[in-house]
PDB file of N, CA and C in Angstrom:
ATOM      1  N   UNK F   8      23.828  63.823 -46.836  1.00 72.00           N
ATOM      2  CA  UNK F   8      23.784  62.404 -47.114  1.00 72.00           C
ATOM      3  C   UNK F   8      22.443  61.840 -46.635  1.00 72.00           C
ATOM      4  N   UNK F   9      21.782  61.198 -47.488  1.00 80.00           N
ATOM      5  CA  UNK F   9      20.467  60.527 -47.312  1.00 80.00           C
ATOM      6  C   UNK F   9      20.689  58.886 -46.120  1.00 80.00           C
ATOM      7  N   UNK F  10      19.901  59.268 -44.956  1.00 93.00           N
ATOM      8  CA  UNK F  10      19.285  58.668 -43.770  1.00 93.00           C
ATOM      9  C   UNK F  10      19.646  57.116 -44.669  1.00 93.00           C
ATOM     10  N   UNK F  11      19.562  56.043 -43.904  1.00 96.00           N
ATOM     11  CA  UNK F  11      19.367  54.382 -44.017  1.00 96.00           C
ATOM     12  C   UNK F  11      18.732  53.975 -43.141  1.00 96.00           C
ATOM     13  N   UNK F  12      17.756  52.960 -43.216  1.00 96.00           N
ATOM     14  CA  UNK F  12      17.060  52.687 -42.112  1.00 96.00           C
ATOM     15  C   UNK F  12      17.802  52.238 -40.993  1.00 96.00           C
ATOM     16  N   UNK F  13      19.092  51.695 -41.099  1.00 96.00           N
ATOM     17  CA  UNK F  13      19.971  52.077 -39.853  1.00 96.00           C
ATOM     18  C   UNK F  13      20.547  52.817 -38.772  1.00 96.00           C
ATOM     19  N   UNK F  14      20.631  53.761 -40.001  1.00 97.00           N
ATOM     20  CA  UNK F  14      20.330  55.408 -38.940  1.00 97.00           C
ATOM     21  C   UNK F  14      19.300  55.869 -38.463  1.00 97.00           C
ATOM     22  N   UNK F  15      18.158  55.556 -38.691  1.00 97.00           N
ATOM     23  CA  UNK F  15      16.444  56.044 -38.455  1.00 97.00           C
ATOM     24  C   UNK F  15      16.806  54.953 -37.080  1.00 97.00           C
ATOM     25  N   UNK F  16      17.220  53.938 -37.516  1.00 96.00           N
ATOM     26  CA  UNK F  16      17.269  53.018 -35.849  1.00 96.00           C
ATOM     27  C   UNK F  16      18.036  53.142 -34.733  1.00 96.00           C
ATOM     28  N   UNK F  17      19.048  53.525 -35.324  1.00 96.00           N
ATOM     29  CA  UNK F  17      20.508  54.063 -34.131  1.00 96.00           C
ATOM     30  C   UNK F  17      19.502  55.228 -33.440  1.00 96.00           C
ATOM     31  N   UNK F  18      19.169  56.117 -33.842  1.00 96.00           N
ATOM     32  CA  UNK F  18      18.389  57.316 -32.869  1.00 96.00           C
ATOM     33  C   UNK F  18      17.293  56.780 -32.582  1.00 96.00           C
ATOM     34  N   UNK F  19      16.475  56.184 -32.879  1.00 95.00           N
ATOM     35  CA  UNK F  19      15.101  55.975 -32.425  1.00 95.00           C
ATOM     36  C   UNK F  19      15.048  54.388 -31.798  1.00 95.00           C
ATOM     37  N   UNK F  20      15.467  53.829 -32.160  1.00 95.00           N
ATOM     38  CA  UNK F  20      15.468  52.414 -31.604  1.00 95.00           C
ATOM     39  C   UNK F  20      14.559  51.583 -32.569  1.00 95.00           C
ATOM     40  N   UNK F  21      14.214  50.282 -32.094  1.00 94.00           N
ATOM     41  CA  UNK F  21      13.329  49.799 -32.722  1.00 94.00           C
ATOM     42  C   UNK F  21      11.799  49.870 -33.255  1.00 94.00           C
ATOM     43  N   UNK F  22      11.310  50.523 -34.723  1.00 93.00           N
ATOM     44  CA  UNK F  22      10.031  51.197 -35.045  1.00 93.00           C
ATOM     45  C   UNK F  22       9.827  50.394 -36.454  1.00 93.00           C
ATOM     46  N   UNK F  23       8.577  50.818 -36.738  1.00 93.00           N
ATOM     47  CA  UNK F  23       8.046  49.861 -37.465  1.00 93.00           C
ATOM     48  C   UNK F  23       8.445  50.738 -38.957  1.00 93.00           C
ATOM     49  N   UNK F  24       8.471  49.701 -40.065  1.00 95.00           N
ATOM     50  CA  UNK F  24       8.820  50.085 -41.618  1.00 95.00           C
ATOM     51  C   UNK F  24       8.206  51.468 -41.758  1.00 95.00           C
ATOM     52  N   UNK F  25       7.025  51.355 -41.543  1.00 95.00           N
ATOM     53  CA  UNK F  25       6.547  52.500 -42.285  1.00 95.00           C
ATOM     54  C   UNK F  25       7.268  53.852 -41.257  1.00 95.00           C
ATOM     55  N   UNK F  26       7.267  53.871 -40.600  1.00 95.00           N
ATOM     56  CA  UNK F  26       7.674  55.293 -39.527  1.00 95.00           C
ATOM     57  C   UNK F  26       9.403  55.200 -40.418  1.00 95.00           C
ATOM     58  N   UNK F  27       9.907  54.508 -40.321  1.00 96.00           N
ATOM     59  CA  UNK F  27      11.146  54.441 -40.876  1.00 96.00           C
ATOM     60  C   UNK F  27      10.971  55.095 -42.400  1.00 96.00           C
ATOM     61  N   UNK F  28      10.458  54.756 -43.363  1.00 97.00           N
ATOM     62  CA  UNK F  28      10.205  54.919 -44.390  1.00 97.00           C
ATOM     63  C   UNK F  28      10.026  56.617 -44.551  1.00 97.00           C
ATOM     64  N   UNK F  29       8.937  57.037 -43.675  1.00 96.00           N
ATOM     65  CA  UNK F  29       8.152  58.197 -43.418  1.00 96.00           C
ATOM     66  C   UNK F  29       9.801  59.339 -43.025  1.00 96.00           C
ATOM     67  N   UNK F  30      10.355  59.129 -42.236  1.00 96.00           N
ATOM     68  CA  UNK F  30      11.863  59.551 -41.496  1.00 96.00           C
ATOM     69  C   UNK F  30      12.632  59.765 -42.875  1.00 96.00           C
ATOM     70  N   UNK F  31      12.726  59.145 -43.442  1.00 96.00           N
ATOM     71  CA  UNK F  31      13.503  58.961 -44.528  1.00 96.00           C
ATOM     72  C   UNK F  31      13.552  59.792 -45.471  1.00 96.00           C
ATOM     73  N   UNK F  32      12.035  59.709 -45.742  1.00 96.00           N
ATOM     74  CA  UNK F  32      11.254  61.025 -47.105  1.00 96.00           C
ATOM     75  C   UNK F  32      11.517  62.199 -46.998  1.00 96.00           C
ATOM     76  N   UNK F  33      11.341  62.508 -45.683  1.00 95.00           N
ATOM     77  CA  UNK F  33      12.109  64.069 -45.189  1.00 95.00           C
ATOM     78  C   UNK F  33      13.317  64.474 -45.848  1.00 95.00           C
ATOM     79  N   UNK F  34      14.207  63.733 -46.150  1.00 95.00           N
ATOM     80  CA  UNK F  34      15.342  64.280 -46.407  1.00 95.00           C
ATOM     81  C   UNK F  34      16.212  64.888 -45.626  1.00 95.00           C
ATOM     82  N   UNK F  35      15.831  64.287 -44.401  1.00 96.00           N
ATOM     83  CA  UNK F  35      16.440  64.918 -43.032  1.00 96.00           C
ATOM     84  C   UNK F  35      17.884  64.077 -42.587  1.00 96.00           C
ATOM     85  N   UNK F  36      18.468  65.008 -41.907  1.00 96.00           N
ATOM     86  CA  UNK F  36      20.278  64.204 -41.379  1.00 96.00           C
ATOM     87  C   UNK F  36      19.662  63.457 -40.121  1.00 96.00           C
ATOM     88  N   UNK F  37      21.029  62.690 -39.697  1.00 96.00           N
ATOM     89  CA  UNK F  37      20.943  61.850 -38.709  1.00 96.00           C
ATOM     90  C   UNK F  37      21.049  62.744 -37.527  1.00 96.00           C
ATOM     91  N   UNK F  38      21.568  63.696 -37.602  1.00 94.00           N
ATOM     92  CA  UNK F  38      21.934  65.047 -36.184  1.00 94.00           C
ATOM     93  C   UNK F  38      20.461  65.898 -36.562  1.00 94.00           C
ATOM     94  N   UNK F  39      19.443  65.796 -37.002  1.00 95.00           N
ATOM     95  CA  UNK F  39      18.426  66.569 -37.511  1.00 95.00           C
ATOM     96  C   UNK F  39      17.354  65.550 -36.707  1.00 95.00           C
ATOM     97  N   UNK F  40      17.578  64.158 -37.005  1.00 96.00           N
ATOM     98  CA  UNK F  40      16.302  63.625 -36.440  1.00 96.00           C
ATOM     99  C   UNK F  40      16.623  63.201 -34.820  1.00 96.00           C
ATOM    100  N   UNK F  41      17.803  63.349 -34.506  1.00 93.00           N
ATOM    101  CA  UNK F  41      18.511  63.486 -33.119  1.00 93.00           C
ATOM    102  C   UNK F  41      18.425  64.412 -32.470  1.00 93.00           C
ATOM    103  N   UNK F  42      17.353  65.708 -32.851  1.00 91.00           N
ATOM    104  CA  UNK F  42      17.098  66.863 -32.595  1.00 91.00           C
ATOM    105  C   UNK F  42      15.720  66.740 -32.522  1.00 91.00           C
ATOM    106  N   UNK F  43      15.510  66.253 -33.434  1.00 92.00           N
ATOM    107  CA  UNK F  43      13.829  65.927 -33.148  1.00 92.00           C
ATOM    108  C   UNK F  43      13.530  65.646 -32.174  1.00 92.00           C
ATOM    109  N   UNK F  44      13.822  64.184 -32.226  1.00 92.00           N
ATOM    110  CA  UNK F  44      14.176  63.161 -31.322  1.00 92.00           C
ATOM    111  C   UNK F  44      13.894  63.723 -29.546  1.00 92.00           C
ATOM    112  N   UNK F  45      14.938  64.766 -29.553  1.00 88.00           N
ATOM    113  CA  UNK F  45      15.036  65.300 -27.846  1.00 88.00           C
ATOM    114  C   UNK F  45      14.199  66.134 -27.995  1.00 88.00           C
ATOM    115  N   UNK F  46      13.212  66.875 -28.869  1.00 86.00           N
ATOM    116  CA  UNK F  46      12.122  67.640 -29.236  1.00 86.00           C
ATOM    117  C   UNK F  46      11.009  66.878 -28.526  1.00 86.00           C
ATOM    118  N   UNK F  47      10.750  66.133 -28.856  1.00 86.00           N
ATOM    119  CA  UNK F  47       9.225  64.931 -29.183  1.00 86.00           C
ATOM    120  C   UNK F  47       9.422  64.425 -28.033  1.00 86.00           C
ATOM    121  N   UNK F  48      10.606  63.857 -27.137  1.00 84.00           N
ATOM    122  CA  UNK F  48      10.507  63.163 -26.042  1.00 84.00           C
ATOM    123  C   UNK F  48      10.829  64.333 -24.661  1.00 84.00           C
ATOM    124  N   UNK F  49      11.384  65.513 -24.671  1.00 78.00           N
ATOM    125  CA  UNK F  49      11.559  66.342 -23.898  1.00 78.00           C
ATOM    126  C   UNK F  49      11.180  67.973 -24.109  1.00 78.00           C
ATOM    127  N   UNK F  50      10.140  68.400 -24.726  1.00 58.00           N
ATOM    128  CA  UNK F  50      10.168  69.048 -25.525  1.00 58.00           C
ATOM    129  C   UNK F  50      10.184  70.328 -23.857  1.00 58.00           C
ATOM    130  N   UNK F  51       9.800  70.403 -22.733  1.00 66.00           N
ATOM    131  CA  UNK F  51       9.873  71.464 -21.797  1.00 66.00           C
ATOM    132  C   UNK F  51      10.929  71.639 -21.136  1.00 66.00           C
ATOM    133  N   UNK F  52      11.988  70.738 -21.340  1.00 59.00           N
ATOM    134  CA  UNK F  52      13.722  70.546 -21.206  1.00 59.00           C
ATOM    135  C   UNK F  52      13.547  71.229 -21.606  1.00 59.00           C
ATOM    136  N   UNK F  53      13.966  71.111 -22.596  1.00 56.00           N
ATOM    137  CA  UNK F  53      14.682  72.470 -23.940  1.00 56.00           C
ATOM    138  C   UNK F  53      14.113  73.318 -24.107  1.00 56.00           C
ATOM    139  N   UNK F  54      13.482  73.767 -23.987  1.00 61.00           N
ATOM    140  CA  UNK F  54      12.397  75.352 -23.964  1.00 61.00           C
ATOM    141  C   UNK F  54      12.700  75.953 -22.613  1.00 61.00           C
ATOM    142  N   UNK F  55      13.017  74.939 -21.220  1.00 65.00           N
ATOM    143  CA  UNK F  55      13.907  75.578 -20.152  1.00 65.00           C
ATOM    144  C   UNK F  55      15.068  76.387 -20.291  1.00 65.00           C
ATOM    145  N   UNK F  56      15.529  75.194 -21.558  1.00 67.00           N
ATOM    146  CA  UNK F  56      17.102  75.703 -21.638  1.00 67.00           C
ATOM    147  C   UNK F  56      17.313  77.196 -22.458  1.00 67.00           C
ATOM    148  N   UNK F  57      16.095  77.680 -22.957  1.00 67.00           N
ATOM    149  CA  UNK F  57      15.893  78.699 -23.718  1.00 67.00           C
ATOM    150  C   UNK F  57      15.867  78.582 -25.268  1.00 67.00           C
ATOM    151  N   UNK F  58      15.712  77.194 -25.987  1.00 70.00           N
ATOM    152  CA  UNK F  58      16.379  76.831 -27.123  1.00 70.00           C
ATOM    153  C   UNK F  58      15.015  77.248 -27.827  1.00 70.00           C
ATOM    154  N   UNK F  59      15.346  77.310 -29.063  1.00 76.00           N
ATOM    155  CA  UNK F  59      14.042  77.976 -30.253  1.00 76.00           C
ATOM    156  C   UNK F  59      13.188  76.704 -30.733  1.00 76.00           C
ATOM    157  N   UNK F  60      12.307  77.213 -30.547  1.00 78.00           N
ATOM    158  CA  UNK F  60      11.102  75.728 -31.308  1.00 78.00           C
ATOM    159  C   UNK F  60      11.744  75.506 -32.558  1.00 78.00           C
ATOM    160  N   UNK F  61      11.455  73.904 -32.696  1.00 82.00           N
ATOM    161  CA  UNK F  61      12.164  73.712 -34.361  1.00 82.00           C
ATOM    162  C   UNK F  61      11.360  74.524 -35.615  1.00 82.00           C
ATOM    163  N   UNK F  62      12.143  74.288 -36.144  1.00 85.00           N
ATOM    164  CA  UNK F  62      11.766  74.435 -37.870  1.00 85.00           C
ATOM    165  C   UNK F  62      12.010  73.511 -38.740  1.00 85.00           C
ATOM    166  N   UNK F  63      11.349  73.449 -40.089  1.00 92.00           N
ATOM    167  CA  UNK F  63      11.767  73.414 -41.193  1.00 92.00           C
ATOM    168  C   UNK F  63      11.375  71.316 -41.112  1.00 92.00           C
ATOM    169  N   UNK F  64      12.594  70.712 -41.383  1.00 94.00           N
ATOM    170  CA  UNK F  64      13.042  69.290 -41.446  1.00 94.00           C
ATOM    171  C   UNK F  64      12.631  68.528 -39.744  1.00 94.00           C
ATOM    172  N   UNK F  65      13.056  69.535 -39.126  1.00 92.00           N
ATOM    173  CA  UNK F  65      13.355  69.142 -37.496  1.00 92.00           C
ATOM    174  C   UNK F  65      11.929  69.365 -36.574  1.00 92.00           C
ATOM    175  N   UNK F  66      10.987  70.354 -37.437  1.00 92.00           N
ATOM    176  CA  UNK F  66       9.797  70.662 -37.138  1.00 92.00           C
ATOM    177  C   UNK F  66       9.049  69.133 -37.675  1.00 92.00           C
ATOM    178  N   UNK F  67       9.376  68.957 -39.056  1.00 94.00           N
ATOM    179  CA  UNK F  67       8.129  68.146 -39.591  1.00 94.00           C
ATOM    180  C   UNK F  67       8.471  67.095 -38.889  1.00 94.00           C
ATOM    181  N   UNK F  68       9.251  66.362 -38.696  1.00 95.00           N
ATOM    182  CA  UNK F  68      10.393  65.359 -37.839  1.00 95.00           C
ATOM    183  C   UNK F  68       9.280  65.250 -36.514  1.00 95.00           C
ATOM    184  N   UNK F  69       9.594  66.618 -35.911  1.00 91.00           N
ATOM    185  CA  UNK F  69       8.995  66.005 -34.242  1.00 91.00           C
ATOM    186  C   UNK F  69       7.274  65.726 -34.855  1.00 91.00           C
ATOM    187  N   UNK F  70       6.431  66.594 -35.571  1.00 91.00           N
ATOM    188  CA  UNK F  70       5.326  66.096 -36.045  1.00 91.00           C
ATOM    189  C   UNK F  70       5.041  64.319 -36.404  1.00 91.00           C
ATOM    190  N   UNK F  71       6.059  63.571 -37.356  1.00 91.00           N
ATOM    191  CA  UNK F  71       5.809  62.661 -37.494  1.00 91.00           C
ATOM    192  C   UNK F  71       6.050  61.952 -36.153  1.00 91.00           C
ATOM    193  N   UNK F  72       7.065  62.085 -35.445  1.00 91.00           N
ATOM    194  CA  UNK F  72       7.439  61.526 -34.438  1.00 91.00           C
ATOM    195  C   UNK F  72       6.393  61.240 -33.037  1.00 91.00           C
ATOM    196  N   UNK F  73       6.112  62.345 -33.311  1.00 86.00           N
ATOM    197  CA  UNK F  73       4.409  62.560 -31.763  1.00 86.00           C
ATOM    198  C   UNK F  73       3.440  62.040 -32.237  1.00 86.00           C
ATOM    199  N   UNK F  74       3.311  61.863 -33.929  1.00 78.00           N
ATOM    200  CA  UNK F  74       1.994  61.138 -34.776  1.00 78.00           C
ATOM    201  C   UNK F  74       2.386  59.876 -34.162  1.00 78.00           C
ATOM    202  N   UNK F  75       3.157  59.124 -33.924  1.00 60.00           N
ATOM    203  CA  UNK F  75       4.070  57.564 -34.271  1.00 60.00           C
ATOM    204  C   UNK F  75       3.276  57.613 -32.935  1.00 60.00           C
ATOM    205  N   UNK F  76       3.968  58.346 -31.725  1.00 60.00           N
ATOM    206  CA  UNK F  76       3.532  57.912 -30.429  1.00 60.00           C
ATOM    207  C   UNK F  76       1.903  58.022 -29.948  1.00 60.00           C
ATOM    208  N   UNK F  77       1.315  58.892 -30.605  1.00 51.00           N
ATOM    209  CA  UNK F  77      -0.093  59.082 -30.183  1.00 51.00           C
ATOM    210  C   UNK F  77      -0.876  58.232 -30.757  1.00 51.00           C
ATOM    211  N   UNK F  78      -0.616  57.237 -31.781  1.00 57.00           N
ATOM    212  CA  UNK F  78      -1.136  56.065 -32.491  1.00 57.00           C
ATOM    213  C   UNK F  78      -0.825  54.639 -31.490  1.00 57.00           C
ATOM    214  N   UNK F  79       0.679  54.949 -31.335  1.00 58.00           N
ATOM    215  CA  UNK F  79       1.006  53.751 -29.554  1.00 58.00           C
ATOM    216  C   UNK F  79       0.333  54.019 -28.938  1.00 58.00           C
ATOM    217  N   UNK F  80      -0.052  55.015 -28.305  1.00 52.00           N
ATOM    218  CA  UNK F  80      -0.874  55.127 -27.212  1.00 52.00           C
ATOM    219  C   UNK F  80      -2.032  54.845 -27.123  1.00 52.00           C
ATOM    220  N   UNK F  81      -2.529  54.491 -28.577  1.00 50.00           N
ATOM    221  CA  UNK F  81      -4.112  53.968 -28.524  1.00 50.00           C
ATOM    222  C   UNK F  81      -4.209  52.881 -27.715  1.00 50.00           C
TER     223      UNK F  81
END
């Protein structure tokens, strides 16, 4: 089932159209960008925990996601 910008907001919180938009195109699930999600914001957690670098949807996902934040951070 295709994402709503409601769901891009329930996991991520409040972000601007275009990042929403961008989330969307993927064709990615709501448990996919909720994976990202703990990817992009914890990514040496989970590599503790022994878990496999993403792929695929969940890969391009944390990519857009670290793009979003390294543009905040300017």
């Amino acid at each position: 089932m295709t994402m709503t910008s409601d769901d891009v907001i329930a996991v991520l919180g409040p972000v601007d159209k275009t990042l929403v938009a961008e989330v969307i195109a993927t064709g990615a699930t709501q448990a996919e960008l909720a994976e990202a999600f703990a990817w992009a914001n914890s990514d040496e957690a989970l590599m503790g925990e022994g878990r496999r670098l993403p792929t695929g949807r969940v890969a391009a996902l944390v990519d857009l996601l670290s793009t979003d934040e390294e543009e905040q951070d300017r």
